[in-house]
């Protein structure tokens, strides 16, 4: 195995705990191991499975994540990614003229990407913030395999994990990224440092509106709003700022079909029954919320 795929886990005791006994995990050869000898091997792609018995969703599979990767790499979500990167830079960024001097050990900010999927945002954050330690997880083994495989930096600490019982040390994280993923406020508070921030993205009210209108007869809920999610989030965190980022793209038919098969909004829709030729443009919109513990 490439030594660089292992090296990223060299200081695992700073961040990782055993998902079985919650003791500290250390790098031991090509595995993470706790004092009770619970052992988790580092896969050849460069990730570790800290939730071996995870039940996999039929909707989040290798094909779904491959479709997501094609849409994300085509640039349709770049405005959302840029907004996330800007929020990170403003709230935990290190000035460019400081360089990496002194940014070793505890001085390096730690960022945890929650439900990272195929790793698009994690890789972008790592490229923009090489001075930070980036951890990223998903419950889907398929997604983490793909994310690690695409990580040319070999710097992100990828792992399969459980949002309800994070295998992460308490008070270890400076910034939580929650991009279109669920929140577990209790676990967030546990792993966050006292001055840590959360950057959360939720779909905006106009997100996918053209597809949702086309599929209206098949949708369980025709009214689309995330206000309740935002309200609940604000009950557990001190909201510092909110913003909306939105772009409408002219989308080729192949991209539109890939998008329709990728978006969770249409997971319960018979996409083959939709006349996608009625759509020529699609709105991609998100609410970005920055909050403090």
mmCIF file of C-alpha atoms in Angstrom:
data_model
loop_
_atom_site.group_PDB
_atom_site.id
_atom_site.type_symbol
_atom_site.label_atom_id
_atom_site.label_comp_id
_atom_site.label_asym_id
_atom_site.label_seq_id
_atom_site.Cartn_x
_atom_site.Cartn_y
_atom_site.Cartn_z
ATOM 1 C CA UNK A 1 0.000 0.000 0.000
ATOM 2 C CA UNK A 2 1.169 3.541 -0.765
ATOM 3 C CA UNK A 3 2.708 4.846 2.515
ATOM 4 C CA UNK A 4 0.993 8.219 1.987
ATOM 5 C CA UNK A 5 -2.396 6.538 2.249
ATOM 6 C CA UNK A 6 -1.423 5.401 5.741
ATOM 7 C CA UNK A 7 0.516 8.491 6.834
ATOM 8 C CA UNK A 8 -2.606 10.641 7.052
ATOM 9 C CA UNK A 9 -3.682 8.498 10.029
ATOM 10 C CA UNK A 10 -0.334 8.883 11.795
ATOM 11 C CA UNK A 11 -1.769 11.115 14.533
ATOM 12 C CA UNK A 12 -5.067 9.268 14.887
ATOM 13 C CA UNK A 13 -4.936 9.548 18.683
ATOM 14 C CA UNK A 14 -5.665 13.267 18.272
ATOM 15 C CA UNK A 15 -9.018 12.607 16.648
ATOM 16 C CA UNK A 16 -10.276 9.040 16.606
ATOM 17 C CA UNK A 17 -11.896 6.822 19.223
ATOM 18 C CA UNK A 18 -12.945 3.210 18.959
ATOM 19 C CA UNK A 19 -16.593 2.843 17.866
ATOM 20 C CA UNK A 20 -16.908 -0.229 20.114
ATOM 21 C CA UNK A 21 -15.365 0.822 23.443
ATOM 22 C CA UNK A 22 -14.702 4.548 22.823
ATOM 23 C CA UNK A 23 -11.033 4.212 23.778
ATOM 24 C CA UNK A 24 -8.379 6.130 21.836
ATOM 25 C CA UNK A 25 -7.344 4.723 18.455
ATOM 26 C CA UNK A 26 -3.670 4.651 17.440
ATOM 27 C CA UNK A 27 -2.023 3.813 14.147
ATOM 28 C CA UNK A 28 -0.493 0.340 14.362
ATOM 29 C CA UNK A 29 1.037 -0.785 11.090
ATOM 30 C CA UNK A 30 -1.756 -0.521 8.529
ATOM 31 C CA UNK A 31 -4.573 -0.480 11.084
ATOM 32 C CA UNK A 32 -6.120 1.704 13.757
ATOM 33 C CA UNK A 33 -6.169 -0.141 17.077
ATOM 34 C CA UNK A 34 -7.312 0.685 20.612
ATOM 35 C CA UNK A 35 -5.924 -0.586 23.936
ATOM 36 C CA UNK A 36 -8.634 -3.256 23.954
ATOM 37 C CA UNK A 37 -7.264 -4.582 20.637
ATOM 38 C CA UNK A 38 -10.281 -3.623 18.569
ATOM 39 C CA UNK A 39 -8.750 -3.273 15.124
ATOM 40 C CA UNK A 40 -9.822 -1.384 12.006
ATOM 41 C CA UNK A 41 -7.763 -1.864 8.861
ATOM 42 C CA UNK A 42 -6.915 0.986 6.512
ATOM 43 C CA UNK A 43 -8.277 0.027 3.092
ATOM 44 C CA UNK A 44 -6.087 0.189 0.009
ATOM 45 C CA UNK A 45 -8.012 3.264 -1.180
ATOM 46 C CA UNK A 46 -6.940 5.132 1.982
ATOM 47 C CA UNK A 47 -9.952 5.086 4.318
ATOM 48 C CA UNK A 48 -10.901 3.259 7.490
ATOM 49 C CA UNK A 49 -14.279 1.672 8.224
ATOM 50 C CA UNK A 50 -15.269 2.667 11.759
ATOM 51 C CA UNK A 51 -18.796 1.349 11.346
ATOM 52 C CA UNK A 52 -18.357 -2.160 9.923
ATOM 53 C CA UNK A 53 -21.995 -3.169 10.452
ATOM 54 C CA UNK A 54 -23.489 -0.089 8.780
ATOM 55 C CA UNK A 55 -26.749 -0.768 6.941
ATOM 56 C CA UNK A 56 -26.530 0.612 3.430
ATOM 57 C CA UNK A 57 -29.355 2.611 1.851
ATOM 58 C CA UNK A 58 -30.613 1.355 -1.527
ATOM 59 C CA UNK A 59 -30.694 4.971 -2.737
ATOM 60 C CA UNK A 60 -27.110 5.827 -1.795
ATOM 61 C CA UNK A 61 -25.073 3.358 -3.802
ATOM 62 C CA UNK A 62 -22.071 3.430 -6.122
ATOM 63 C CA UNK A 63 -24.219 4.411 -9.130
ATOM 64 C CA UNK A 64 -25.872 7.240 -7.188
ATOM 65 C CA UNK A 65 -22.522 8.620 -6.048
ATOM 66 C CA UNK A 66 -21.062 8.305 -9.529
ATOM 67 C CA UNK A 67 -23.976 10.401 -10.834
ATOM 68 C CA UNK A 68 -23.390 12.944 -8.071
ATOM 69 C CA UNK A 69 -19.716 13.149 -8.947
ATOM 70 C CA UNK A 70 -20.498 13.837 -12.619
ATOM 71 C CA UNK A 71 -22.876 16.684 -11.702
ATOM 72 C CA UNK A 72 -20.559 18.196 -9.100
ATOM 73 C CA UNK A 73 -17.459 18.005 -11.272
ATOM 74 C CA UNK A 74 -19.408 19.664 -14.111
ATOM 75 C CA UNK A 75 -19.533 22.809 -11.961
ATOM 76 C CA UNK A 76 -23.245 23.033 -11.185
ATOM 77 C CA UNK A 77 -22.588 23.329 -7.442
ATOM 78 C CA UNK A 78 -19.465 25.496 -7.593
ATOM 79 C CA UNK A 79 -21.301 28.585 -6.298
ATOM 80 C CA UNK A 80 -22.335 26.625 -3.197
ATOM 81 C CA UNK A 81 -18.835 25.254 -2.717
ATOM 82 C CA UNK A 82 -17.391 28.773 -3.056
ATOM 83 C CA UNK A 83 -19.782 30.061 -0.374
ATOM 84 C CA UNK A 84 -18.684 27.283 1.988
ATOM 85 C CA UNK A 85 -14.999 27.987 1.324
ATOM 86 C CA UNK A 86 -15.569 31.694 1.932
ATOM 87 C CA UNK A 87 -17.266 31.000 5.269
ATOM 88 C CA UNK A 88 -14.396 28.757 6.363
ATOM 89 C CA UNK A 89 -11.813 31.371 5.426
ATOM 90 C CA UNK A 90 -13.614 34.142 7.276
ATOM 91 C CA UNK A 91 -14.203 32.167 10.448
ATOM 92 C CA UNK A 92 -11.232 29.832 10.861
ATOM 93 C CA UNK A 93 -8.869 30.684 8.002
ATOM 94 C CA UNK A 94 -5.179 31.364 8.544
ATOM 95 C CA UNK A 95 -3.888 34.563 6.869
ATOM 96 C CA UNK A 96 -2.085 33.782 3.638
ATOM 97 C CA UNK A 97 1.079 35.613 4.730
ATOM 98 C CA UNK A 98 1.370 33.383 7.825
ATOM 99 C CA UNK A 99 2.128 30.289 5.783
ATOM 100 C CA UNK A 100 2.443 26.991 7.593
ATOM 101 C CA UNK A 101 4.932 28.209 10.199
ATOM 102 C CA UNK A 102 3.853 27.027 13.601
ATOM 103 C CA UNK A 103 0.863 25.157 12.241
ATOM 104 C CA UNK A 104 1.757 21.793 13.662
ATOM 105 C CA UNK A 105 0.042 19.550 16.193
ATOM 106 C CA UNK A 106 -2.651 21.325 18.158
ATOM 107 C CA UNK A 107 -2.136 24.562 16.203
ATOM 108 C CA UNK A 108 -3.678 23.046 13.075
ATOM 109 C CA UNK A 109 -7.446 23.662 12.894
ATOM 110 C CA UNK A 110 -9.517 20.491 12.533
ATOM 111 C CA UNK A 111 -12.476 20.367 10.128
ATOM 112 C CA UNK A 112 -15.010 17.520 10.107
ATOM 113 C CA UNK A 113 -17.187 17.036 7.015
ATOM 114 C CA UNK A 114 -20.413 15.292 8.053
ATOM 115 C CA UNK A 115 -22.057 12.991 5.501
ATOM 116 C CA UNK A 116 -19.394 13.859 2.936
ATOM 117 C CA UNK A 117 -20.741 11.608 0.184
ATOM 118 C CA UNK A 118 -18.295 11.173 -2.676
ATOM 119 C CA UNK A 119 -16.022 13.845 -1.165
ATOM 120 C CA UNK A 120 -16.451 16.799 -3.534
ATOM 121 C CA UNK A 121 -16.614 19.444 -0.792
ATOM 122 C CA UNK A 122 -13.983 17.744 1.383
ATOM 123 C CA UNK A 123 -11.423 17.744 -1.405
ATOM 124 C CA UNK A 124 -12.167 21.383 -2.238
ATOM 125 C CA UNK A 125 -11.824 22.392 1.412
ATOM 126 C CA UNK A 126 -8.529 20.527 1.756
ATOM 127 C CA UNK A 127 -7.102 22.174 -1.378
ATOM 128 C CA UNK A 128 -8.067 25.626 -0.090
ATOM 129 C CA UNK A 129 -6.952 24.946 3.503
ATOM 130 C CA UNK A 130 -3.814 22.781 3.467
ATOM 131 C CA UNK A 131 -3.016 24.244 6.894
ATOM 132 C CA UNK A 132 -5.996 22.367 8.391
ATOM 133 C CA UNK A 133 -6.566 18.722 9.315
ATOM 134 C CA UNK A 134 -9.594 17.507 7.398
ATOM 135 C CA UNK A 135 -11.690 14.533 8.522
ATOM 136 C CA UNK A 136 -14.605 13.364 6.383
ATOM 137 C CA UNK A 137 -17.105 10.561 6.824
ATOM 138 C CA UNK A 138 -20.271 9.029 5.506
ATOM 139 C CA UNK A 139 -22.337 6.022 6.531
ATOM 140 C CA UNK A 140 -22.068 4.742 2.949
ATOM 141 C CA UNK A 141 -19.005 2.593 2.325
ATOM 142 C CA UNK A 142 -19.487 3.034 -1.435
ATOM 143 C CA UNK A 143 -19.219 6.805 -1.134
ATOM 144 C CA UNK A 144 -16.124 6.724 1.074
ATOM 145 C CA UNK A 145 -14.378 4.288 -1.252
ATOM 146 C CA UNK A 146 -15.021 6.664 -4.144
ATOM 147 C CA UNK A 147 -14.008 9.724 -2.109
ATOM 148 C CA UNK A 148 -10.711 8.194 -1.004
ATOM 149 C CA UNK A 149 -9.956 6.886 -4.475
ATOM 150 C CA UNK A 150 -10.350 10.408 -5.941
ATOM 151 C CA UNK A 151 -8.227 12.087 -3.237
ATOM 152 C CA UNK A 152 -4.955 12.793 -5.034
ATOM 153 C CA UNK A 153 -3.705 14.782 -2.029
ATOM 154 C CA UNK A 154 -3.857 11.684 0.174
ATOM 155 C CA UNK A 155 -4.390 14.162 3.014
ATOM 156 C CA UNK A 156 -8.056 13.795 4.000
ATOM 157 C CA UNK A 157 -8.779 11.338 6.809
ATOM 158 C CA UNK A 158 -11.682 9.431 5.243
ATOM 159 C CA UNK A 159 -13.774 7.055 7.338
ATOM 160 C CA UNK A 160 -17.104 5.259 7.417
ATOM 161 C CA UNK A 161 -18.902 6.432 10.534
ATOM 162 C CA UNK A 162 -22.152 6.754 12.425
ATOM 163 C CA UNK A 163 -23.608 10.239 12.884
ATOM 164 C CA UNK A 164 -25.392 9.072 16.044
ATOM 165 C CA UNK A 165 -22.154 7.881 17.673
ATOM 166 C CA UNK A 166 -19.206 9.619 16.060
ATOM 167 C CA UNK A 167 -15.854 7.822 16.476
ATOM 168 C CA UNK A 168 -14.272 11.217 17.180
ATOM 169 C CA UNK A 169 -12.705 12.525 20.390
ATOM 170 C CA UNK A 170 -14.655 15.060 22.433
ATOM 171 C CA UNK A 171 -13.715 18.725 21.939
ATOM 172 C CA UNK A 172 -11.413 17.937 18.990
ATOM 173 C CA UNK A 173 -13.060 19.823 16.108
ATOM 174 C CA UNK A 174 -12.818 23.513 15.183
ATOM 175 C CA UNK A 175 -15.303 23.479 12.306
ATOM 176 C CA UNK A 176 -18.174 21.163 11.385
ATOM 177 C CA UNK A 177 -19.310 21.072 7.751
ATOM 178 C CA UNK A 178 -22.864 19.884 7.239
ATOM 179 C CA UNK A 179 -23.578 20.190 3.530
ATOM 180 C CA UNK A 180 -27.053 18.848 2.702
ATOM 181 C CA UNK A 181 -26.730 16.303 5.528
ATOM 182 C CA UNK A 182 -28.607 15.643 8.785
ATOM 183 C CA UNK A 183 -27.584 17.218 12.100
ATOM 184 C CA UNK A 184 -27.066 15.406 15.377
ATOM 185 C CA UNK A 185 -26.796 18.374 17.729
ATOM 186 C CA UNK A 186 -25.761 16.300 20.751
ATOM 187 C CA UNK A 187 -22.862 14.659 18.940
ATOM 188 C CA UNK A 188 -21.914 17.937 17.241
ATOM 189 C CA UNK A 189 -21.652 19.652 20.628
ATOM 190 C CA UNK A 190 -19.613 16.790 22.059
ATOM 191 C CA UNK A 191 -16.907 16.764 19.381
ATOM 192 C CA UNK A 192 -16.743 20.546 18.887
ATOM 193 C CA UNK A 193 -14.323 22.786 20.748
ATOM 194 C CA UNK A 194 -15.928 25.524 22.854
ATOM 195 C CA UNK A 195 -15.379 28.186 20.154
ATOM 196 C CA UNK A 196 -16.038 25.913 17.173
ATOM 197 C CA UNK A 197 -18.402 26.779 14.327
ATOM 198 C CA UNK A 198 -20.848 24.863 12.157
ATOM 199 C CA UNK A 199 -21.339 25.644 8.480
ATOM 200 C CA UNK A 200 -24.604 24.121 7.305
ATOM 201 C CA UNK A 201 -26.141 24.114 3.838
ATOM 202 C CA UNK A 202 -29.773 23.245 3.149
ATOM 203 C CA UNK A 203 -31.587 23.346 -0.197
ATOM 204 C CA UNK A 204 -33.146 26.731 -0.915
ATOM 205 C CA UNK A 205 -36.826 27.201 -1.640
ATOM 206 C CA UNK A 206 -36.174 27.368 -5.410
ATOM 207 C CA UNK A 207 -33.777 24.419 -5.505
ATOM 208 C CA UNK A 208 -34.711 21.970 -8.295
ATOM 209 C CA UNK A 209 -38.029 23.795 -8.704
ATOM 210 C CA UNK A 210 -38.285 22.922 -12.400
ATOM 211 C CA UNK A 211 -37.860 19.198 -11.706
ATOM 212 C CA UNK A 212 -40.179 19.336 -8.710
ATOM 213 C CA UNK A 213 -42.892 20.976 -10.790
ATOM 214 C CA UNK A 214 -42.514 18.322 -13.492
ATOM 215 C CA UNK A 215 -42.782 15.540 -10.898
ATOM 216 C CA UNK A 216 -45.507 17.208 -8.842
ATOM 217 C CA UNK A 217 -48.040 14.372 -9.258
ATOM 218 C CA UNK A 218 -45.573 11.821 -7.890
ATOM 219 C CA UNK A 219 -44.154 13.809 -4.986
ATOM 220 C CA UNK A 220 -45.264 13.042 -1.448
ATOM 221 C CA UNK A 221 -45.080 16.726 -0.487
ATOM 222 C CA UNK A 222 -45.742 19.389 -3.096
ATOM 223 C CA UNK A 223 -44.834 22.236 -0.746
ATOM 224 C CA UNK A 224 -41.068 22.471 -0.400
ATOM 225 C CA UNK A 225 -39.525 24.195 2.587
ATOM 226 C CA UNK A 226 -36.641 23.620 4.995
ATOM 227 C CA UNK A 227 -37.736 26.314 7.442
ATOM 228 C CA UNK A 228 -38.493 23.756 10.160
ATOM 229 C CA UNK A 229 -35.002 22.277 9.832
ATOM 230 C CA UNK A 230 -33.479 25.753 9.997
ATOM 231 C CA UNK A 231 -35.588 26.625 13.036
ATOM 232 C CA UNK A 232 -34.543 23.460 14.878
ATOM 233 C CA UNK A 233 -30.904 24.090 14.009
ATOM 234 C CA UNK A 234 -31.173 27.585 15.501
ATOM 235 C CA UNK A 235 -32.485 26.130 18.750
ATOM 236 C CA UNK A 236 -29.219 24.247 19.312
ATOM 237 C CA UNK A 237 -26.637 26.653 17.894
ATOM 238 C CA UNK A 238 -25.979 30.392 17.963
ATOM 239 C CA UNK A 239 -26.596 31.478 14.363
ATOM 240 C CA UNK A 240 -24.078 34.080 13.230
ATOM 241 C CA UNK A 241 -25.149 34.627 9.624
ATOM 242 C CA UNK A 242 -27.285 33.236 6.842
ATOM 243 C CA UNK A 243 -27.154 33.747 3.095
ATOM 244 C CA UNK A 244 -28.720 32.340 -0.048
ATOM 245 C CA UNK A 245 -26.706 31.352 -3.100
ATOM 246 C CA UNK A 246 -28.564 30.552 -6.288
ATOM 247 C CA UNK A 247 -27.840 29.994 -9.985
ATOM 248 C CA UNK A 248 -30.000 28.775 -12.850
ATOM 249 C CA UNK A 249 -28.164 26.710 -15.452
ATOM 250 C CA UNK A 250 -28.991 25.768 -18.999
ATOM 251 C CA UNK A 251 -28.412 22.046 -18.763
ATOM 252 C CA UNK A 252 -27.827 19.561 -21.592
ATOM 253 C CA UNK A 253 -30.287 16.629 -21.685
ATOM 254 C CA UNK A 254 -27.679 14.089 -20.534
ATOM 255 C CA UNK A 255 -26.745 16.208 -17.526
ATOM 256 C CA UNK A 256 -30.388 16.803 -16.671
ATOM 257 C CA UNK A 257 -31.123 13.074 -16.699
ATOM 258 C CA UNK A 258 -28.050 12.382 -14.569
ATOM 259 C CA UNK A 259 -29.180 15.088 -12.154
ATOM 260 C CA UNK A 260 -32.697 13.637 -11.949
ATOM 261 C CA UNK A 261 -31.283 10.233 -11.012
ATOM 262 C CA UNK A 262 -28.912 11.836 -8.479
ATOM 263 C CA UNK A 263 -31.077 14.220 -6.461
ATOM 264 C CA UNK A 264 -32.658 12.864 -3.255
ATOM 265 C CA UNK A 265 -35.734 14.981 -4.014
ATOM 266 C CA UNK A 266 -36.687 12.436 -6.683
ATOM 267 C CA UNK A 267 -35.665 9.219 -4.925
ATOM 268 C CA UNK A 268 -39.302 8.051 -4.768
ATOM 269 C CA UNK A 269 -40.223 9.250 -8.259
ATOM 270 C CA UNK A 270 -40.454 7.176 -11.437
ATOM 271 C CA UNK A 271 -38.028 9.295 -13.431
ATOM 272 C CA UNK A 272 -38.608 7.342 -16.632
ATOM 273 C CA UNK A 273 -42.217 8.548 -16.519
ATOM 274 C CA UNK A 274 -41.110 12.201 -16.617
ATOM 275 C CA UNK A 275 -40.791 14.095 -19.875
ATOM 276 C CA UNK A 276 -37.456 15.756 -19.140
ATOM 277 C CA UNK A 277 -37.480 17.464 -22.547
ATOM 278 C CA UNK A 278 -39.871 19.997 -20.992
ATOM 279 C CA UNK A 279 -36.984 21.366 -18.934
ATOM 280 C CA UNK A 280 -34.156 23.375 -20.437
ATOM 281 C CA UNK A 281 -32.804 25.053 -17.294
ATOM 282 C CA UNK A 282 -32.468 24.084 -13.649
ATOM 283 C CA UNK A 283 -32.049 26.189 -10.498
ATOM 284 C CA UNK A 284 -29.448 25.118 -7.932
ATOM 285 C CA UNK A 285 -29.975 27.010 -4.680
ATOM 286 C CA UNK A 286 -28.848 26.677 -1.057
ATOM 287 C CA UNK A 287 -29.191 28.467 2.252
ATOM 288 C CA UNK A 288 -25.803 28.721 3.964
ATOM 289 C CA UNK A 289 -25.944 29.031 7.762
ATOM 290 C CA UNK A 290 -22.910 29.771 9.912
ATOM 291 C CA UNK A 291 -23.372 29.128 13.622
ATOM 292 C CA UNK A 292 -21.359 28.777 16.791
ATOM 293 C CA UNK A 293 -21.586 26.149 19.506
#
